[in-house]
CSV table of C-alpha atoms in Angstrom, one decimal:
chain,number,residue,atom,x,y,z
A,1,UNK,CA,-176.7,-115.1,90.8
A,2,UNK,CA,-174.3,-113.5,93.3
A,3,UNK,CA,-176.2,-110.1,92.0
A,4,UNK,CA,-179.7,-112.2,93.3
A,5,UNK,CA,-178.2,-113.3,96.6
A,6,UNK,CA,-176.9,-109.5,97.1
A,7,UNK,CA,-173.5,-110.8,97.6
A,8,UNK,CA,-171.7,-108.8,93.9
A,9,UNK,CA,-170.2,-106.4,96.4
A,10,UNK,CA,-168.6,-109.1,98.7
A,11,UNK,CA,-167.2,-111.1,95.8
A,12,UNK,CA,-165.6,-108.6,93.8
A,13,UNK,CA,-163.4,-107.1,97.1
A,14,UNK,CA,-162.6,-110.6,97.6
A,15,UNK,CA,-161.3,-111.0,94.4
A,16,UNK,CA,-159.3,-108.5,93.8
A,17,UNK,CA,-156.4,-110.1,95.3
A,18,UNK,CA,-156.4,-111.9,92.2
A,19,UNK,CA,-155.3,-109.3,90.0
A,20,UNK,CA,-152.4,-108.2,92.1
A,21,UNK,CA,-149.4,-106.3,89.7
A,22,UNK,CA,-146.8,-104.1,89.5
A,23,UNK,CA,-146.3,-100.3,88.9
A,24,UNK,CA,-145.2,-99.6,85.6
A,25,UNK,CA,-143.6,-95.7,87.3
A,26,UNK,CA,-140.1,-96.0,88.3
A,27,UNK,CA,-139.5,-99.2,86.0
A,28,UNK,CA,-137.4,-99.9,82.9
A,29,UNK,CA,-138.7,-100.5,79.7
A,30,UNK,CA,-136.2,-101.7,77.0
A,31,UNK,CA,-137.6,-100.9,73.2
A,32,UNK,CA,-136.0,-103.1,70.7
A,33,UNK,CA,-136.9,-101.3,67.5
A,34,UNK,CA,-137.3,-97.9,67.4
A,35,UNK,CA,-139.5,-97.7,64.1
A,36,UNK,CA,-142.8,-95.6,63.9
A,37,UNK,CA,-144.7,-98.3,66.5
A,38,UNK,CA,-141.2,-99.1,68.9
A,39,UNK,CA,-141.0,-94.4,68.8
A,40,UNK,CA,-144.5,-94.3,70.0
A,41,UNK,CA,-143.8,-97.1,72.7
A,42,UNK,CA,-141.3,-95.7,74.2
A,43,UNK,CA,-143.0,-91.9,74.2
A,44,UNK,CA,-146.0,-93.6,76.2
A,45,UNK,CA,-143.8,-95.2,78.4
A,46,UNK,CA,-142.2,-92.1,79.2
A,47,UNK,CA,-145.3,-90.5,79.7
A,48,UNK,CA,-146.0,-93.0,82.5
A,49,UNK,CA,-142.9,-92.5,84.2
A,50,UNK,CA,-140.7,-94.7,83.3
A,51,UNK,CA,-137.4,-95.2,82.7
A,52,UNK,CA,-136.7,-96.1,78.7
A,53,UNK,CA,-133.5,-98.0,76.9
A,54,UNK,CA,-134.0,-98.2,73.3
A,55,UNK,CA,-131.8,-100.7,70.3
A,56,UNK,CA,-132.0,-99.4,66.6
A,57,UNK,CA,-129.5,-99.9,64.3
A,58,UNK,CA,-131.0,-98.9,61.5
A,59,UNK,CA,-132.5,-95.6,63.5
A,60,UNK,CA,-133.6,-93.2,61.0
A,61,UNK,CA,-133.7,-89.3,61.4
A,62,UNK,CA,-137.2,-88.8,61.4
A,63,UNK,CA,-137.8,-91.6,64.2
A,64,UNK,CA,-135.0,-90.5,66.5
A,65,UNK,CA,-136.7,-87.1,66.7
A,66,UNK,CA,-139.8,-88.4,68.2
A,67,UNK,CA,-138.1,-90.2,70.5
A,68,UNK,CA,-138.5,-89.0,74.4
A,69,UNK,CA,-135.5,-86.7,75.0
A,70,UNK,CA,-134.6,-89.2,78.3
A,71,UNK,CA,-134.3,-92.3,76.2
A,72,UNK,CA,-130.7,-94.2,76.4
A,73,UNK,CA,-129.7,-95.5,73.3
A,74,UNK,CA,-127.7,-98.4,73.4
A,75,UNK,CA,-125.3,-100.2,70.7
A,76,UNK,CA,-127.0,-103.5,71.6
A,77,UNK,CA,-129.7,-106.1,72.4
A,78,UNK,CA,-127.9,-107.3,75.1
A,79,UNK,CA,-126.6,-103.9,76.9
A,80,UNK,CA,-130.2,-102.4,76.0
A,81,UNK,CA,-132.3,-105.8,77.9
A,82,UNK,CA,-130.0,-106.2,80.8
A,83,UNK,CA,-131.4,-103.6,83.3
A,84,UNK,CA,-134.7,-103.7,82.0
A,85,UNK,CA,-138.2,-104.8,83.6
A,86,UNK,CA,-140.2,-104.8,80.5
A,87,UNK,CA,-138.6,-105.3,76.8
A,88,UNK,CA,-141.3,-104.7,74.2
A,89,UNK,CA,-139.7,-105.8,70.5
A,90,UNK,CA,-141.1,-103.6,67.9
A,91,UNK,CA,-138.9,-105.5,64.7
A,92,UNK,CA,-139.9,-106.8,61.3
A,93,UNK,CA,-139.6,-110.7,60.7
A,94,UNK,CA,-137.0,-110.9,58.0
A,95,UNK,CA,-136.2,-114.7,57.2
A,96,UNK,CA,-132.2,-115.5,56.0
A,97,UNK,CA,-128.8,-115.2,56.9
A,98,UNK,CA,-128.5,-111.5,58.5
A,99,UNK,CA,-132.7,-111.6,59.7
A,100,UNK,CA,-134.0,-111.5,62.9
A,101,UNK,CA,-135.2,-115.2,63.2
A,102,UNK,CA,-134.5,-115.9,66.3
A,103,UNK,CA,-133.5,-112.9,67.0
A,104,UNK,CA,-134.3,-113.3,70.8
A,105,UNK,CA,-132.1,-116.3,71.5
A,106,UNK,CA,-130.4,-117.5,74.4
A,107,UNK,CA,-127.3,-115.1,74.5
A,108,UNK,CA,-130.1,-112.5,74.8
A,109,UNK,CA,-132.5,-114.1,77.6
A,110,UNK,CA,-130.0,-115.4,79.5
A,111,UNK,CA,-129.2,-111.8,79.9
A,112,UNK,CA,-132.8,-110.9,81.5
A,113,UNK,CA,-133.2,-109.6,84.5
A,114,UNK,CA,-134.9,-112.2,87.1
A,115,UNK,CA,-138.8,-111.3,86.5
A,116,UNK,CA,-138.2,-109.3,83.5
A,117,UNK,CA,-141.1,-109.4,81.8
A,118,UNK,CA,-141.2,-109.9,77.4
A,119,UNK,CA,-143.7,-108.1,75.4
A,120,UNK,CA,-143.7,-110.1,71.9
A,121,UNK,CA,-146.4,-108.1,69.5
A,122,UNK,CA,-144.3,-108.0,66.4
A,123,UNK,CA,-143.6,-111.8,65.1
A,124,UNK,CA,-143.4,-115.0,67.1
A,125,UNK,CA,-140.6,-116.3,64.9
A,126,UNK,CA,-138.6,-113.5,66.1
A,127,UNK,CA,-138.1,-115.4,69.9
A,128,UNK,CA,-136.7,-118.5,70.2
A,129,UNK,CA,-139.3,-120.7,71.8
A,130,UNK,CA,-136.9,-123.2,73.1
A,131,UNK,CA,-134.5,-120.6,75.2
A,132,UNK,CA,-137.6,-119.0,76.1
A,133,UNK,CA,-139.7,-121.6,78.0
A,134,UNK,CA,-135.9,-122.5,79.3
A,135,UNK,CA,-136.2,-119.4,81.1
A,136,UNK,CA,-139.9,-119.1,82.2
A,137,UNK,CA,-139.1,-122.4,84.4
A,138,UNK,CA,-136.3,-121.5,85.7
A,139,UNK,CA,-136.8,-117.7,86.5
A,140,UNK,CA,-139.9,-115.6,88.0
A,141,UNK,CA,-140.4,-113.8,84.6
A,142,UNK,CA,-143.4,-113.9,82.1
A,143,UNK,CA,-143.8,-114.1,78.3
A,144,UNK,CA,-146.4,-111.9,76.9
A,145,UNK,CA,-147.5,-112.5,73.6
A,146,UNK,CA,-150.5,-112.7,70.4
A,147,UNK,CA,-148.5,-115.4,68.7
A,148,UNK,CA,-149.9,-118.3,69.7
A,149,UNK,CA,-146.7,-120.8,70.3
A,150,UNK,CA,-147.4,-124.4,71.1
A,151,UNK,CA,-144.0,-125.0,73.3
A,152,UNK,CA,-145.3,-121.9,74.9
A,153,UNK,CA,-148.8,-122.5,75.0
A,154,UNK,CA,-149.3,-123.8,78.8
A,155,UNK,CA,-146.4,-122.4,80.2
A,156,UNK,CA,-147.3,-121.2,83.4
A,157,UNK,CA,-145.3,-118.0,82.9
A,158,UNK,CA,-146.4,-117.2,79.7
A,159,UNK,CA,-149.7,-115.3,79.1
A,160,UNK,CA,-151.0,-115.5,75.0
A,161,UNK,CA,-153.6,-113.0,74.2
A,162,UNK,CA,-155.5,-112.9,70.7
A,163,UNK,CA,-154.2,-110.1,68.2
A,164,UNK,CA,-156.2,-107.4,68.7
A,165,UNK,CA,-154.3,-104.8,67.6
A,166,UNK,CA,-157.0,-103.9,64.5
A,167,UNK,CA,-159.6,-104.7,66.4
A,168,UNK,CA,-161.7,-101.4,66.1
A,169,UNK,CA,-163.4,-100.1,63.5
A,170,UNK,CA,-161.4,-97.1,63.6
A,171,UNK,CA,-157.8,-99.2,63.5
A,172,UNK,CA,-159.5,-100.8,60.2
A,173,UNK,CA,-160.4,-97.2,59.1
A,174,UNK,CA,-156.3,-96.2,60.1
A,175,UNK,CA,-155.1,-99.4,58.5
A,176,UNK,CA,-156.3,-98.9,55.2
A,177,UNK,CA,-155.9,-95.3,55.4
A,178,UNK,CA,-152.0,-96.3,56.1
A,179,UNK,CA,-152.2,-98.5,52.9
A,180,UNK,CA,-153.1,-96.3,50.7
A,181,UNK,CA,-151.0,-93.1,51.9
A,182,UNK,CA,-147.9,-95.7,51.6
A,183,UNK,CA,-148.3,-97.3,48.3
A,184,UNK,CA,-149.3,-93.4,47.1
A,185,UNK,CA,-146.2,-91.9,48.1
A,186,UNK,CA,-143.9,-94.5,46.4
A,187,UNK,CA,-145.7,-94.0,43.0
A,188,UNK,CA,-145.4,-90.6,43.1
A,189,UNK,CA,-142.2,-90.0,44.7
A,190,UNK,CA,-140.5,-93.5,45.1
A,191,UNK,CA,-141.0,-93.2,49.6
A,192,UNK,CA,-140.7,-96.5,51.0
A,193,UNK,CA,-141.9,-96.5,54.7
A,194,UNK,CA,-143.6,-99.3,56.6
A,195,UNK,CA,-141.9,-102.1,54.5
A,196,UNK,CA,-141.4,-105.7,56.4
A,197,UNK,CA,-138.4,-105.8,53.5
A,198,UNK,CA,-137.4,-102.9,52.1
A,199,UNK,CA,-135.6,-99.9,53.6
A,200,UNK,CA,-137.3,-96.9,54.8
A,201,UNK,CA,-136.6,-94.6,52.4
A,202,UNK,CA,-137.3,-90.5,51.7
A,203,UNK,CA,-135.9,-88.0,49.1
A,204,UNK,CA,-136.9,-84.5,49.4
A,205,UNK,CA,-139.3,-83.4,47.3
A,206,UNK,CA,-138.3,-83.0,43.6
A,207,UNK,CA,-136.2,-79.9,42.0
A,208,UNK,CA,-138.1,-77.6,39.0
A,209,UNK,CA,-136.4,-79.1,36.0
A,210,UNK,CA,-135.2,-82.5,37.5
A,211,UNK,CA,-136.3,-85.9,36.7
A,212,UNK,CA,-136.2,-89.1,39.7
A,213,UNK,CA,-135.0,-92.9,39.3
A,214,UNK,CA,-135.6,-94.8,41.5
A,215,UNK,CA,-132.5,-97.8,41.1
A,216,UNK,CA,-133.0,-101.6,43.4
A,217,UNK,CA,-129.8,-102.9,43.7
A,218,UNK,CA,-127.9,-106.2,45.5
A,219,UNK,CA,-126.3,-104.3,48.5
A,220,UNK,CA,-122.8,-104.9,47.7
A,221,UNK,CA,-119.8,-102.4,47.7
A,222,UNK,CA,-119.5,-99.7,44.8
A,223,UNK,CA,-123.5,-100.4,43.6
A,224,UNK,CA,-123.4,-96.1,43.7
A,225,UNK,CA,-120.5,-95.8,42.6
A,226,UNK,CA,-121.7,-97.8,39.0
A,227,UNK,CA,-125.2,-95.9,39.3
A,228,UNK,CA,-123.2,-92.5,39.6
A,229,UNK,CA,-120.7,-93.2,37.0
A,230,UNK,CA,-123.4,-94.5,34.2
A,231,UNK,CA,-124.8,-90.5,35.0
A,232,UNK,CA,-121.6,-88.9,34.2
A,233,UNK,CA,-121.1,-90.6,31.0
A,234,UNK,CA,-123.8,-89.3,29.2
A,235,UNK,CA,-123.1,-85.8,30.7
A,236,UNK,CA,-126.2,-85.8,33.6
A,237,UNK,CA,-126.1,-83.8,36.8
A,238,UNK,CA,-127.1,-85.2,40.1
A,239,UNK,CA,-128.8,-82.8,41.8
A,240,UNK,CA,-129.7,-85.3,45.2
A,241,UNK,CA,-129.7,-88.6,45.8
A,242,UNK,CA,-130.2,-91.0,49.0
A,243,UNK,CA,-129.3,-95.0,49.1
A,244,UNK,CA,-130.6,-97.2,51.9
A,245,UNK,CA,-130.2,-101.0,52.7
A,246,UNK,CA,-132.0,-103.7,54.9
A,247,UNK,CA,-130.4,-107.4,54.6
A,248,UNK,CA,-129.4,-108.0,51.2
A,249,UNK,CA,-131.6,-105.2,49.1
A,250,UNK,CA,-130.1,-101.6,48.9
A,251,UNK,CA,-133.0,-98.6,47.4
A,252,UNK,CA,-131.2,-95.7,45.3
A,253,UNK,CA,-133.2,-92.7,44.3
A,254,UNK,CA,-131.9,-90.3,42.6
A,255,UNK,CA,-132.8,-86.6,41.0
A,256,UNK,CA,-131.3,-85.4,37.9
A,257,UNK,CA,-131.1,-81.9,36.0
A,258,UNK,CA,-132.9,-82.4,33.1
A,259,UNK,CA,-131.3,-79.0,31.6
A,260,UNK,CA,-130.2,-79.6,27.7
A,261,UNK,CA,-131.1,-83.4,27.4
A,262,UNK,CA,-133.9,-85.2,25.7
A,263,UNK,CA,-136.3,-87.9,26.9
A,264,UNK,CA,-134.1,-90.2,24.4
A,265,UNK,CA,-131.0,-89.6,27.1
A,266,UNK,CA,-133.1,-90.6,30.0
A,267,UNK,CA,-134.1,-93.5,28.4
A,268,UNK,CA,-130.5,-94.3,27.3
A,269,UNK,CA,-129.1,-94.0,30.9
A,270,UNK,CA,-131.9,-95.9,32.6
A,271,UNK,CA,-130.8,-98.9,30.0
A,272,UNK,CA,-127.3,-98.9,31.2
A,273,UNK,CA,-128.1,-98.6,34.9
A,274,UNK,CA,-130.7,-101.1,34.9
A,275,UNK,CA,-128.6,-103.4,32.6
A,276,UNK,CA,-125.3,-102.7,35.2
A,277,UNK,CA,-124.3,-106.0,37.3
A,278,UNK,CA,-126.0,-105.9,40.3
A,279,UNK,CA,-129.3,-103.9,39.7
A,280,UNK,CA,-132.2,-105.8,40.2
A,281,UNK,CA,-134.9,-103.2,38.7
A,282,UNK,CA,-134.9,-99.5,37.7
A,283,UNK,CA,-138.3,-97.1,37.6
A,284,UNK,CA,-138.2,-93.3,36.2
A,285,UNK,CA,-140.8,-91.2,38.2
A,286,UNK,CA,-141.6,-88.3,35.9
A,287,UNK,CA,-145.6,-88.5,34.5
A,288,UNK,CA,-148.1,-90.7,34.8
A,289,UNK,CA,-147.2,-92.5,38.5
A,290,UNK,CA,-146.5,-96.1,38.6
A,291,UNK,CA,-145.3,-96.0,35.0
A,292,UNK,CA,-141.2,-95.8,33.7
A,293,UNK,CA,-140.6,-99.9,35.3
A,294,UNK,CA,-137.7,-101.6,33.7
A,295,UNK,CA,-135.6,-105.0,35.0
A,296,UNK,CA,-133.1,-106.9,34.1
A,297,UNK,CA,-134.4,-110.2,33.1
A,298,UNK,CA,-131.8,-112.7,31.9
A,299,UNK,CA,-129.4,-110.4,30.4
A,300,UNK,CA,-132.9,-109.0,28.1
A,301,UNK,CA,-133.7,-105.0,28.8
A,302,UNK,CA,-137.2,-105.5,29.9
A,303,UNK,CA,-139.9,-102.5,30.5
């Protein structure tokens, strides 16, 4: 061995020329997605000096505030890639008309910077592979990424690592520690976050005297407006209420003043609601959690 020969020393220096690189201070790094993952990106990147562009249209309140206070914003893909030395996607993989396969097309890479390098940890299906390896011959960039792509595979540019990002016994630990916390929180208070389909969604906590529905509707015009209106015919007050959407599903939840009405009226409403064209399913979060489901399933009031 080179440790036997005394020669370790020798070959390591000689080496090292191998493993020549970049600074990371003083570079750009674009952050497409700025979700809990894409916020903690581009804080680290900060940290390291470097300059950050972020893309979010769906950017909620409680991300943006943990965003580095030097982060530019921009209105999209392309004006947030176009400067940038590193672009890291941090984006859920939603299939259909308005998803993100694809996403990462050729309107986008054609607007790289030459040796701009992509970091792909989210989805593979997000890039297209085609446009990609289009660019890696033809530019002095690299493709970074734990989705192993055949078109990809031996491309001389592109670098496939295995996923490692649970790796540790203390990711699993985090991981199902995540789980549980998430699918917790929407029993008991109807909180989406973390959803590859869903919108992230949070109500305050619940009012003395209230009672919450949570309401899954197409995401079409006037869906609240139908939700609202089925309230104020049997005499309820709203007291708060939040709607989100992502693609083609919008979340309602909703508090109500349960001051001078019955269960019976509760149970009344949530039948009209959930019965309304357009709402896919209905739950009443008041009691035991997880209980109060009810859907629409072929025109039959189902719970």
């Amino acid at each position: 061995s080179l440790g036997e020969q005394g020669l370790a020393r020798e070959r390591v220096e000689k080496d090292k020329a191998m493993f020549g690189g970049r600074e990371l201070k003083g570079k750009t790094l674009a952050v497409i997605g700025l979700g809990h993952i894409g916020a903690a990106t581009a804080r680290d990147a900060e940290a390291l000096g470097m300059n950050v562009t972020g893309y979010d249209p769906g950017l909620s309140i409680e991300n943006a505030l943990k965003l580095p206070r030097s982060i530019a914003l921009k209105d999209s893909i392309n004006s947030c890639v176009g400067d940038a030395d590193y672009i890291s996607l941090n984006i859920p993989y939603i299939k259909g008309e308005g998803g993100t396969h694809g996403i990462i097309g050729n309107d986008v890479i054609s607007g790289f910077k030459n040796g701009a390098v992509l970091l792909n940890f989210a989805r593979g299906e997000l890039v297209d592979s085609e446009a990609m390896k289009t660019h890696l011959d033809n530019n002095d960039g690299k493709y970074i990424s734990d989705f192993p792509d055949d078109l990809l595979w031996n491309n001389a540019n592109s670098v496939i690592l295995p996923h490692l990002g649970a790796s540790t016994a203390e990711a699993e630990d985090a991981a199902a520690s995540m789980a549980a916390d998430t699918i917790r929180e929407f029993l008991e208070s109807g909180t989406i976050r973390n959803s590859v389909n869903f919108p992230a969604t949070s109500l305050p906590n619940r009012p003395e005297n209230s009672i919450r529905l949570a309401v899954v509707t197409q995401n079409k015009p006037g869906m609240l407006a139908h939700i609202s209106e089925a309230f104020a015919n049997n005499d309820l007050n709203i007291l708060q209420q939040i709607n989100q959407s992502r693609g083609d599903v919008a979340y309602n939840v909703v508090d109500v003043d349960t001051s001078g009405h019955s269960v019976v009226d509760f149970k009344t409403v949530q039948e009209k609601i959930t019965m309304l064209d357009g709402v896919l399913s209905s739950r009443v979060i008041y009691g035991v959690p997880g209980t109060g489901y009810a859907k629409n399933v072929g025109g039959d009031y189902f719970v």
